[in-house]
PDB file of C-alpha atoms in Angstrom:
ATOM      1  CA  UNK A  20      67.222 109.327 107.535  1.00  0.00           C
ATOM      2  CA  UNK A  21      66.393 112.034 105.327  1.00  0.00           C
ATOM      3  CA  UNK A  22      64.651 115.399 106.547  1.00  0.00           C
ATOM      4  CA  UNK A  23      63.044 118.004 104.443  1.00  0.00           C
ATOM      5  CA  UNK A  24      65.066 121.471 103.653  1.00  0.00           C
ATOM      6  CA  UNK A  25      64.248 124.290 105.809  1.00  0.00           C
ATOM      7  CA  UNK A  26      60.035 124.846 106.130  1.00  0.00           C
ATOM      8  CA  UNK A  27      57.874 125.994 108.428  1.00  0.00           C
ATOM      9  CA  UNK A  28      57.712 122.387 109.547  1.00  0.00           C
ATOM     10  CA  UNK A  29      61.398 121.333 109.673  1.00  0.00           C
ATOM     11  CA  UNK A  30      62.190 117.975 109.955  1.00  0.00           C
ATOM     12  CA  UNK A  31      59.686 116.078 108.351  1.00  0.00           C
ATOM     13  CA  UNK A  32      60.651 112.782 105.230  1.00  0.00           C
ATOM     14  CA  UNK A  33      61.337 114.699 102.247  1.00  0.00           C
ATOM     15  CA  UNK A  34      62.222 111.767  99.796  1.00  0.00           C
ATOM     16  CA  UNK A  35      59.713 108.980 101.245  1.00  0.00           C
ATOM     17  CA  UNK A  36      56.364 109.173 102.148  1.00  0.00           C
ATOM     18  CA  UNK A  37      57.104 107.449 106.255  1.00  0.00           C
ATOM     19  CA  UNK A  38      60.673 108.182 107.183  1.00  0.00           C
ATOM     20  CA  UNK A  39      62.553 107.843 110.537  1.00  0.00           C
ATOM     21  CA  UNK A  40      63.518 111.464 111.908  1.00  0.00           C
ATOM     22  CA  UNK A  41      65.047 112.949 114.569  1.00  0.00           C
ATOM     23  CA  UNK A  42      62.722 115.488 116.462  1.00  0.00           C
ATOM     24  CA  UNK A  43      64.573 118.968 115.671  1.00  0.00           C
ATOM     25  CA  UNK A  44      64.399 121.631 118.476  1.00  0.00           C
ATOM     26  CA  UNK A  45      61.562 123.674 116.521  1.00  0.00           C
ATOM     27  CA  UNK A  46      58.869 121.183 117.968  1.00  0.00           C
ATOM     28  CA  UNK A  47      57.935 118.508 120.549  1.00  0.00           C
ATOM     29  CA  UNK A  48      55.584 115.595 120.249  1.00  0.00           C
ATOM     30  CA  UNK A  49      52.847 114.425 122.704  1.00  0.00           C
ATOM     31  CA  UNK A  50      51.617 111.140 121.595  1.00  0.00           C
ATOM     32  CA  UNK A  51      48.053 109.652 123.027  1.00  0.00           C
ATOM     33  CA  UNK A  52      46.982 106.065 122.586  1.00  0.00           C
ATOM     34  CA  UNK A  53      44.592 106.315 119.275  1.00  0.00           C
ATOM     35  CA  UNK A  54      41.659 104.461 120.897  1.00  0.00           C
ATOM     36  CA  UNK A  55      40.744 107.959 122.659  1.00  0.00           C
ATOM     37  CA  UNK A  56      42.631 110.001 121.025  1.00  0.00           C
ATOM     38  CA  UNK A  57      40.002 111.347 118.428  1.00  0.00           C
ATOM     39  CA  UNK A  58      37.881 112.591 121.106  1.00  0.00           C
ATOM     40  CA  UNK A  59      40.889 114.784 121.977  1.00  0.00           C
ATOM     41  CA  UNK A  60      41.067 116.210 118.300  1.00  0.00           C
ATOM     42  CA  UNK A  61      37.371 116.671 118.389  1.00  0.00           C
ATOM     43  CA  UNK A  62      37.586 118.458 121.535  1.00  0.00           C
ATOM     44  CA  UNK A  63      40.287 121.339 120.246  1.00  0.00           C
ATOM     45  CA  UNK A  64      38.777 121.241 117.101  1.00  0.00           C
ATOM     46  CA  UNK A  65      39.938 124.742 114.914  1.00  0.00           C
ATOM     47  CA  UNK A  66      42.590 124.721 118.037  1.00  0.00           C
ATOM     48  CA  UNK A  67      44.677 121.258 116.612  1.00  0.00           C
ATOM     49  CA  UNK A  68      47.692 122.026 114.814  1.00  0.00           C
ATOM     50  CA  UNK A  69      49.286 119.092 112.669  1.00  0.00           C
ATOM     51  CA  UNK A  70      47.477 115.350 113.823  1.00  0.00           C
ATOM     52  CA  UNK A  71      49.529 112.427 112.562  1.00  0.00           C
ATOM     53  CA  UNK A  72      47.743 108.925 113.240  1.00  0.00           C
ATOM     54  CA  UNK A  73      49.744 105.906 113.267  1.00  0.00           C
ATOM     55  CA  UNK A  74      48.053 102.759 112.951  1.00  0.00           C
ATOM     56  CA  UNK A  75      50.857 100.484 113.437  1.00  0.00           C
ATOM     57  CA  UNK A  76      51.608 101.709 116.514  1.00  0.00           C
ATOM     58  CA  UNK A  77      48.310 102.564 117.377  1.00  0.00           C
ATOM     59  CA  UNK A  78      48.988 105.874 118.437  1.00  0.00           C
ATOM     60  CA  UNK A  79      47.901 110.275 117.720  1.00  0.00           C
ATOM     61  CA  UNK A  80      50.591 112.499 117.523  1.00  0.00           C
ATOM     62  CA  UNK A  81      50.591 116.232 118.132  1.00  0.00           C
ATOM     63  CA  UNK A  82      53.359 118.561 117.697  1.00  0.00           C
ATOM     64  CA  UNK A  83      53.371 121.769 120.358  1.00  0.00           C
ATOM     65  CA  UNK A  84      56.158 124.295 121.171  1.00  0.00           C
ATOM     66  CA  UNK A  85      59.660 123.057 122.252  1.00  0.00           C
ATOM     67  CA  UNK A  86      59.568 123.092 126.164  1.00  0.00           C
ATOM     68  CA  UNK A  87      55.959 123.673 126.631  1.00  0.00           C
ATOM     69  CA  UNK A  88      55.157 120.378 128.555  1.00  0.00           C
ATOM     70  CA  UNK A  89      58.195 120.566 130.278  1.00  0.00           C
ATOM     71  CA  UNK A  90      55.934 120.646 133.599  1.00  0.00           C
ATOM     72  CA  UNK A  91      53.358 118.079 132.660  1.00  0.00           C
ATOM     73  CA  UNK A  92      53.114 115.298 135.462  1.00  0.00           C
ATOM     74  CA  UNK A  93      54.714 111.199 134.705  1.00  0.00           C
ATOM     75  CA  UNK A  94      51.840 109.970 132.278  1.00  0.00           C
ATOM     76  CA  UNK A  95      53.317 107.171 130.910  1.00  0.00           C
ATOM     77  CA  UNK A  96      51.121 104.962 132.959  1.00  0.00           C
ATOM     78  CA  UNK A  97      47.888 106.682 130.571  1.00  0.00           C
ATOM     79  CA  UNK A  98      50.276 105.854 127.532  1.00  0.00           C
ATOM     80  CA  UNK A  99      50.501 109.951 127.220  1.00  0.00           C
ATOM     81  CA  UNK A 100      54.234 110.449 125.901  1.00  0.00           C
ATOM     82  CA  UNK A 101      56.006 113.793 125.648  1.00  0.00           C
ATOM     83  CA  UNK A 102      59.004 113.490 123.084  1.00  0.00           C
ATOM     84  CA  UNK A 103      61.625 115.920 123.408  1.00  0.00           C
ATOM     85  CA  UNK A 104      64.463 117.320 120.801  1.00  0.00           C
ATOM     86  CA  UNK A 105      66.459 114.523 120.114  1.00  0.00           C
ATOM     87  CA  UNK A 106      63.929 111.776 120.151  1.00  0.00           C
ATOM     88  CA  UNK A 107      63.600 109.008 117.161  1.00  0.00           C
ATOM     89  CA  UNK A 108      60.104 108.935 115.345  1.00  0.00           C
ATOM     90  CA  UNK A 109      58.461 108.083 112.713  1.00  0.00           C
ATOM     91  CA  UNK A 110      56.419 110.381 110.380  1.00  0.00           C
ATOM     92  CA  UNK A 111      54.771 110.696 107.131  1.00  0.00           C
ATOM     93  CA  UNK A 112      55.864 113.094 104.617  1.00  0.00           C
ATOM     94  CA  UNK A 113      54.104 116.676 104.579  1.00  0.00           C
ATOM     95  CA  UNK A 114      51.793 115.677 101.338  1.00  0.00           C
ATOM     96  CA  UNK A 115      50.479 112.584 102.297  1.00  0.00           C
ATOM     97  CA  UNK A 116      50.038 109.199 103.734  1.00  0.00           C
ATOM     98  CA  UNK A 117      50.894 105.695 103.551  1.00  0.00           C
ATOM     99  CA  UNK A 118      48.534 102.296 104.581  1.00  0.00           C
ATOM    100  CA  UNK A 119      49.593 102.778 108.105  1.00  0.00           C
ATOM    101  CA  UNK A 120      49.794 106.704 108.780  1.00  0.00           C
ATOM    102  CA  UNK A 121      47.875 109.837 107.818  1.00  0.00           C
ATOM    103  CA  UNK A 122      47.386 113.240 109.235  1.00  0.00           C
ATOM    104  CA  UNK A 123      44.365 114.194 110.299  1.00  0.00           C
ATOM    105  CA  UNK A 124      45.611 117.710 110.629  1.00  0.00           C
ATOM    106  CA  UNK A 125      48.263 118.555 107.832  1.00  0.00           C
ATOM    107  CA  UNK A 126      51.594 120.676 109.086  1.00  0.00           C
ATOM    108  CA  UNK A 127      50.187 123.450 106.925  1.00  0.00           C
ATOM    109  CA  UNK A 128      51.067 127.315 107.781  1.00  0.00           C
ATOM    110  CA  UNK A 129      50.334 126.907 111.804  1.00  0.00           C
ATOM    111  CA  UNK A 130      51.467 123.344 112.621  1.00  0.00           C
ATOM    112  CA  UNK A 131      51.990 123.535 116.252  1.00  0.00           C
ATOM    113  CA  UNK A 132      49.547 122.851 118.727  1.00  0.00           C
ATOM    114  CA  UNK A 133      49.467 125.075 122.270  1.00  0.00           C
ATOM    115  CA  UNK A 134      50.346 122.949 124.972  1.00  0.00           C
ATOM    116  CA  UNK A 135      47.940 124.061 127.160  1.00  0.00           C
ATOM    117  CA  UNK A 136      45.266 123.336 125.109  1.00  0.00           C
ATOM    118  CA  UNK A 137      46.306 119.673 124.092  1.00  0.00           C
ATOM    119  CA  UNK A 138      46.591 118.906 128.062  1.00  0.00           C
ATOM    120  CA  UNK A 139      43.106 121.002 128.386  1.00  0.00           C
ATOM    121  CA  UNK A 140      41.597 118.588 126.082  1.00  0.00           C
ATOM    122  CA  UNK A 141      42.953 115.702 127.701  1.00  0.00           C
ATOM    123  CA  UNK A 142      41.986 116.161 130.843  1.00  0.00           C
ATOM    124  CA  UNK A 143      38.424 116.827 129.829  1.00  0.00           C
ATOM    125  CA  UNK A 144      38.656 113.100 129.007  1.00  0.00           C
ATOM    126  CA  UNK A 145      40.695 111.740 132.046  1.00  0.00           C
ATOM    127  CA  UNK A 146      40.577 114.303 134.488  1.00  0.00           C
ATOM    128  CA  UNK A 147      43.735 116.341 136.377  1.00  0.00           C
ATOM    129  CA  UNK A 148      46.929 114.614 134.869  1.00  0.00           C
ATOM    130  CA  UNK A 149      48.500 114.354 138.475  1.00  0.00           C
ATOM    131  CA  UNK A 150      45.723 112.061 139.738  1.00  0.00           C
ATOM    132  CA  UNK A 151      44.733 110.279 136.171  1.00  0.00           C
ATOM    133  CA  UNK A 152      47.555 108.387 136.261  1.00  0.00           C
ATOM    134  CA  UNK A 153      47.425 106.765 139.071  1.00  0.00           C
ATOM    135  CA  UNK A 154      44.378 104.985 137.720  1.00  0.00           C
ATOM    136  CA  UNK A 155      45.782 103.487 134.879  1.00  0.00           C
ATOM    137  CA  UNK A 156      45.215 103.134 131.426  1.00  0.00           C
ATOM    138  CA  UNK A 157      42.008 104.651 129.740  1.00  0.00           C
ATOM    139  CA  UNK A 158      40.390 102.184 127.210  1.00  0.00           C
ATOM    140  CA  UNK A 159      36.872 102.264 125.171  1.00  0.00           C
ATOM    141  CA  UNK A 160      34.227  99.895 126.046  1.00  0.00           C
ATOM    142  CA  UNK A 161      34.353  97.067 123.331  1.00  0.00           C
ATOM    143  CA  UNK A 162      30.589  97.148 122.910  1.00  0.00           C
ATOM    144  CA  UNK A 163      29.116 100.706 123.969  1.00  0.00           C
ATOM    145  CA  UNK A 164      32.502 103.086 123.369  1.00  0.00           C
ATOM    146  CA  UNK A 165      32.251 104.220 127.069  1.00  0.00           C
ATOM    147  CA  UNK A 166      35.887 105.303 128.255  1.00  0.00           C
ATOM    148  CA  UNK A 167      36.588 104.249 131.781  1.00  0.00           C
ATOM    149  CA  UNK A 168      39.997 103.227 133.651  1.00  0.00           C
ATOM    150  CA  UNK A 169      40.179  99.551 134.751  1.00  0.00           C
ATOM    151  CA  UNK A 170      37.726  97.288 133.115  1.00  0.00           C
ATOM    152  CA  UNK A 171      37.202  93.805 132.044  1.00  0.00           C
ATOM    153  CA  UNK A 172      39.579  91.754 129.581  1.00  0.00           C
ATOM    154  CA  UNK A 173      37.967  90.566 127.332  1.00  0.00           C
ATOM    155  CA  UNK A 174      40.405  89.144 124.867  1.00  0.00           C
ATOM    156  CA  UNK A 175      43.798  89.450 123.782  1.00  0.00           C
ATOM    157  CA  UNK A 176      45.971  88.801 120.290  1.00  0.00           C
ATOM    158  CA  UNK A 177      49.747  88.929 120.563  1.00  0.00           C
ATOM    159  CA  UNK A 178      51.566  89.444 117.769  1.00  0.00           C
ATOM    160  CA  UNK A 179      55.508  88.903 116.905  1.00  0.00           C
ATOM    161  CA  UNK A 180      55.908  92.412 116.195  1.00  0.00           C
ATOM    162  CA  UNK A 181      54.935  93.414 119.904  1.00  0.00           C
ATOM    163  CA  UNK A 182      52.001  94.980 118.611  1.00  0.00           C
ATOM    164  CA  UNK A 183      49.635  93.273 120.882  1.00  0.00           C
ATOM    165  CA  UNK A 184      45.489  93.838 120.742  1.00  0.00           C
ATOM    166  CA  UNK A 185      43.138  94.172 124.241  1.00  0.00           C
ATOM    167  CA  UNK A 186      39.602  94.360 124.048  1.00  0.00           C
ATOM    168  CA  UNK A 187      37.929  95.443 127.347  1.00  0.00           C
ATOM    169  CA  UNK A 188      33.972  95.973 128.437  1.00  0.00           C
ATOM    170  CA  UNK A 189      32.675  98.274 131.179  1.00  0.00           C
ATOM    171  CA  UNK A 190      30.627  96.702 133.831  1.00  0.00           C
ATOM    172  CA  UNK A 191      27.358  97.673 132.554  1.00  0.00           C
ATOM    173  CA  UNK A 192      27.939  95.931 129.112  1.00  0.00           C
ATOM    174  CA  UNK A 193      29.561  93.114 130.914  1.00  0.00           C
ATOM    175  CA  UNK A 194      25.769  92.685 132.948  1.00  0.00           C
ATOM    176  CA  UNK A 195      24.079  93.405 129.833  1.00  0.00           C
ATOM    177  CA  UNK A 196      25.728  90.135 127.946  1.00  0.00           C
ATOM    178  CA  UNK A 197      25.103  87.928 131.317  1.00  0.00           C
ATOM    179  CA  UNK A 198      29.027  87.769 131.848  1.00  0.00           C
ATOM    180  CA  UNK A 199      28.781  89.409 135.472  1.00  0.00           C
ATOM    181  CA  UNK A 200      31.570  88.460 137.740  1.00  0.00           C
ATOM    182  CA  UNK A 201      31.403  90.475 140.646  1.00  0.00           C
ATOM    183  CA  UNK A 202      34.472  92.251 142.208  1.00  0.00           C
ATOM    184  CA  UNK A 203      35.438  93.746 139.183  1.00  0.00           C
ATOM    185  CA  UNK A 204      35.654  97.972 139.711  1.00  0.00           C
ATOM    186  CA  UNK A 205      35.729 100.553 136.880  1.00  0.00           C
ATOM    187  CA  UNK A 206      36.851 104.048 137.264  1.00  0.00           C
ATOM    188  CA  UNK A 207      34.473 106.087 135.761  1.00  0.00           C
ATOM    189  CA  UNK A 208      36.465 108.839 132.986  1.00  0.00           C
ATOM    190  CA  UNK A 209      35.197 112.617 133.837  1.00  0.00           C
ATOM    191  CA  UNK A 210      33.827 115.112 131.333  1.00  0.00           C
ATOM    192  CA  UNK A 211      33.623 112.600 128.317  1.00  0.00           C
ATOM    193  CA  UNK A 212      31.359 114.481 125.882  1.00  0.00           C
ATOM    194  CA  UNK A 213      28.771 112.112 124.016  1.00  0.00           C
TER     195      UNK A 213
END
């Protein structure tokens, strides 16, 4: 593992352009599931600090002050992950990308993200993080791009790597292509802006 020299950013691949690293105490990472995670970045807009997308494990990464979601309720069942000091991930390197990772906010002069407004953001999408998740995962619609908790399978690829693929459909699509099955209940998402 290599790390860059002392920055403003410490810790990210300095002589490869994805590296493994070792979260440093200067920052902590909240990862959200990439299938709703740019309506997060569009929410805090000017208010995102560094954005790293990782399409191989389908993920959005932010970076916020050490500590700062210490008090942030068990979301792993939303796939929302707080990573700590100490923590293995993988990141690209401050100037770039590679095929599988870019930053959609670079870790330029103000790299962190405030806590409170990453969880702000998220719970505009998946209301109060104590209740959200209970519900469960939140997914798109496959046809419309509705989010909603629960949903309808409606395929799955499973790949060696672990990397498996879901598509789901909200009820109303599911009517609307004459595959109704009744029983199945959706959770409506709150406070998804359009």
């Amino acid at each position: 593992m290599t790390t860059a020299p002392k920055t403003r950013f410490p810790g990210l691949p300095a002589d490869a352009p994805v590296a493994l690293v070792t979260i440093p105490g200067a920052w902590n990472a909240v990862t959200l599931p990439a299938a709703w995670a740019d309506r997060v970045l569009d929410i805090l807009g000017t208010r995102s600090g560094a954005c790293l997308e990782d399409d191989a494990y389908r993920h959005m990464m932010w970076f916020i002050p050490p500590g700062t979601a210490a008090d942030w309720p068990d979301t792993g069942s939303l796939d929302v992950r707080v990573q700590g000091a100490g923590t293995h991930v993988t990141l690209a390197g401050p100037t770039g990308h590679s095929p599988t990772m870019r930053w959609h906010r670079t870790p330029g002069l103000a790299p962190l993200t405030s806590a409170h407004e990453l969880r702000r953001a998220i719970e505009r999408i998946v209301g109060p993080l104590e209740k959200a998740g209970e519900l469960g995962p939140v997914r798109p619609c496959r046809y419309c791009g509705t989010l909603f908790q629960g949903g309808i399978l409606l395929g799955r690829m499973e790949f060696a790597s672990g990397a498996d693929r879901a598509w789901y459909t909200c009820a109303q699509c599911w009517f609307d292509t004459g595959g109704a099955c009744p029983g199945h209940h959706l959770t409506a998402v709150q406070g998804v802006p359009q």
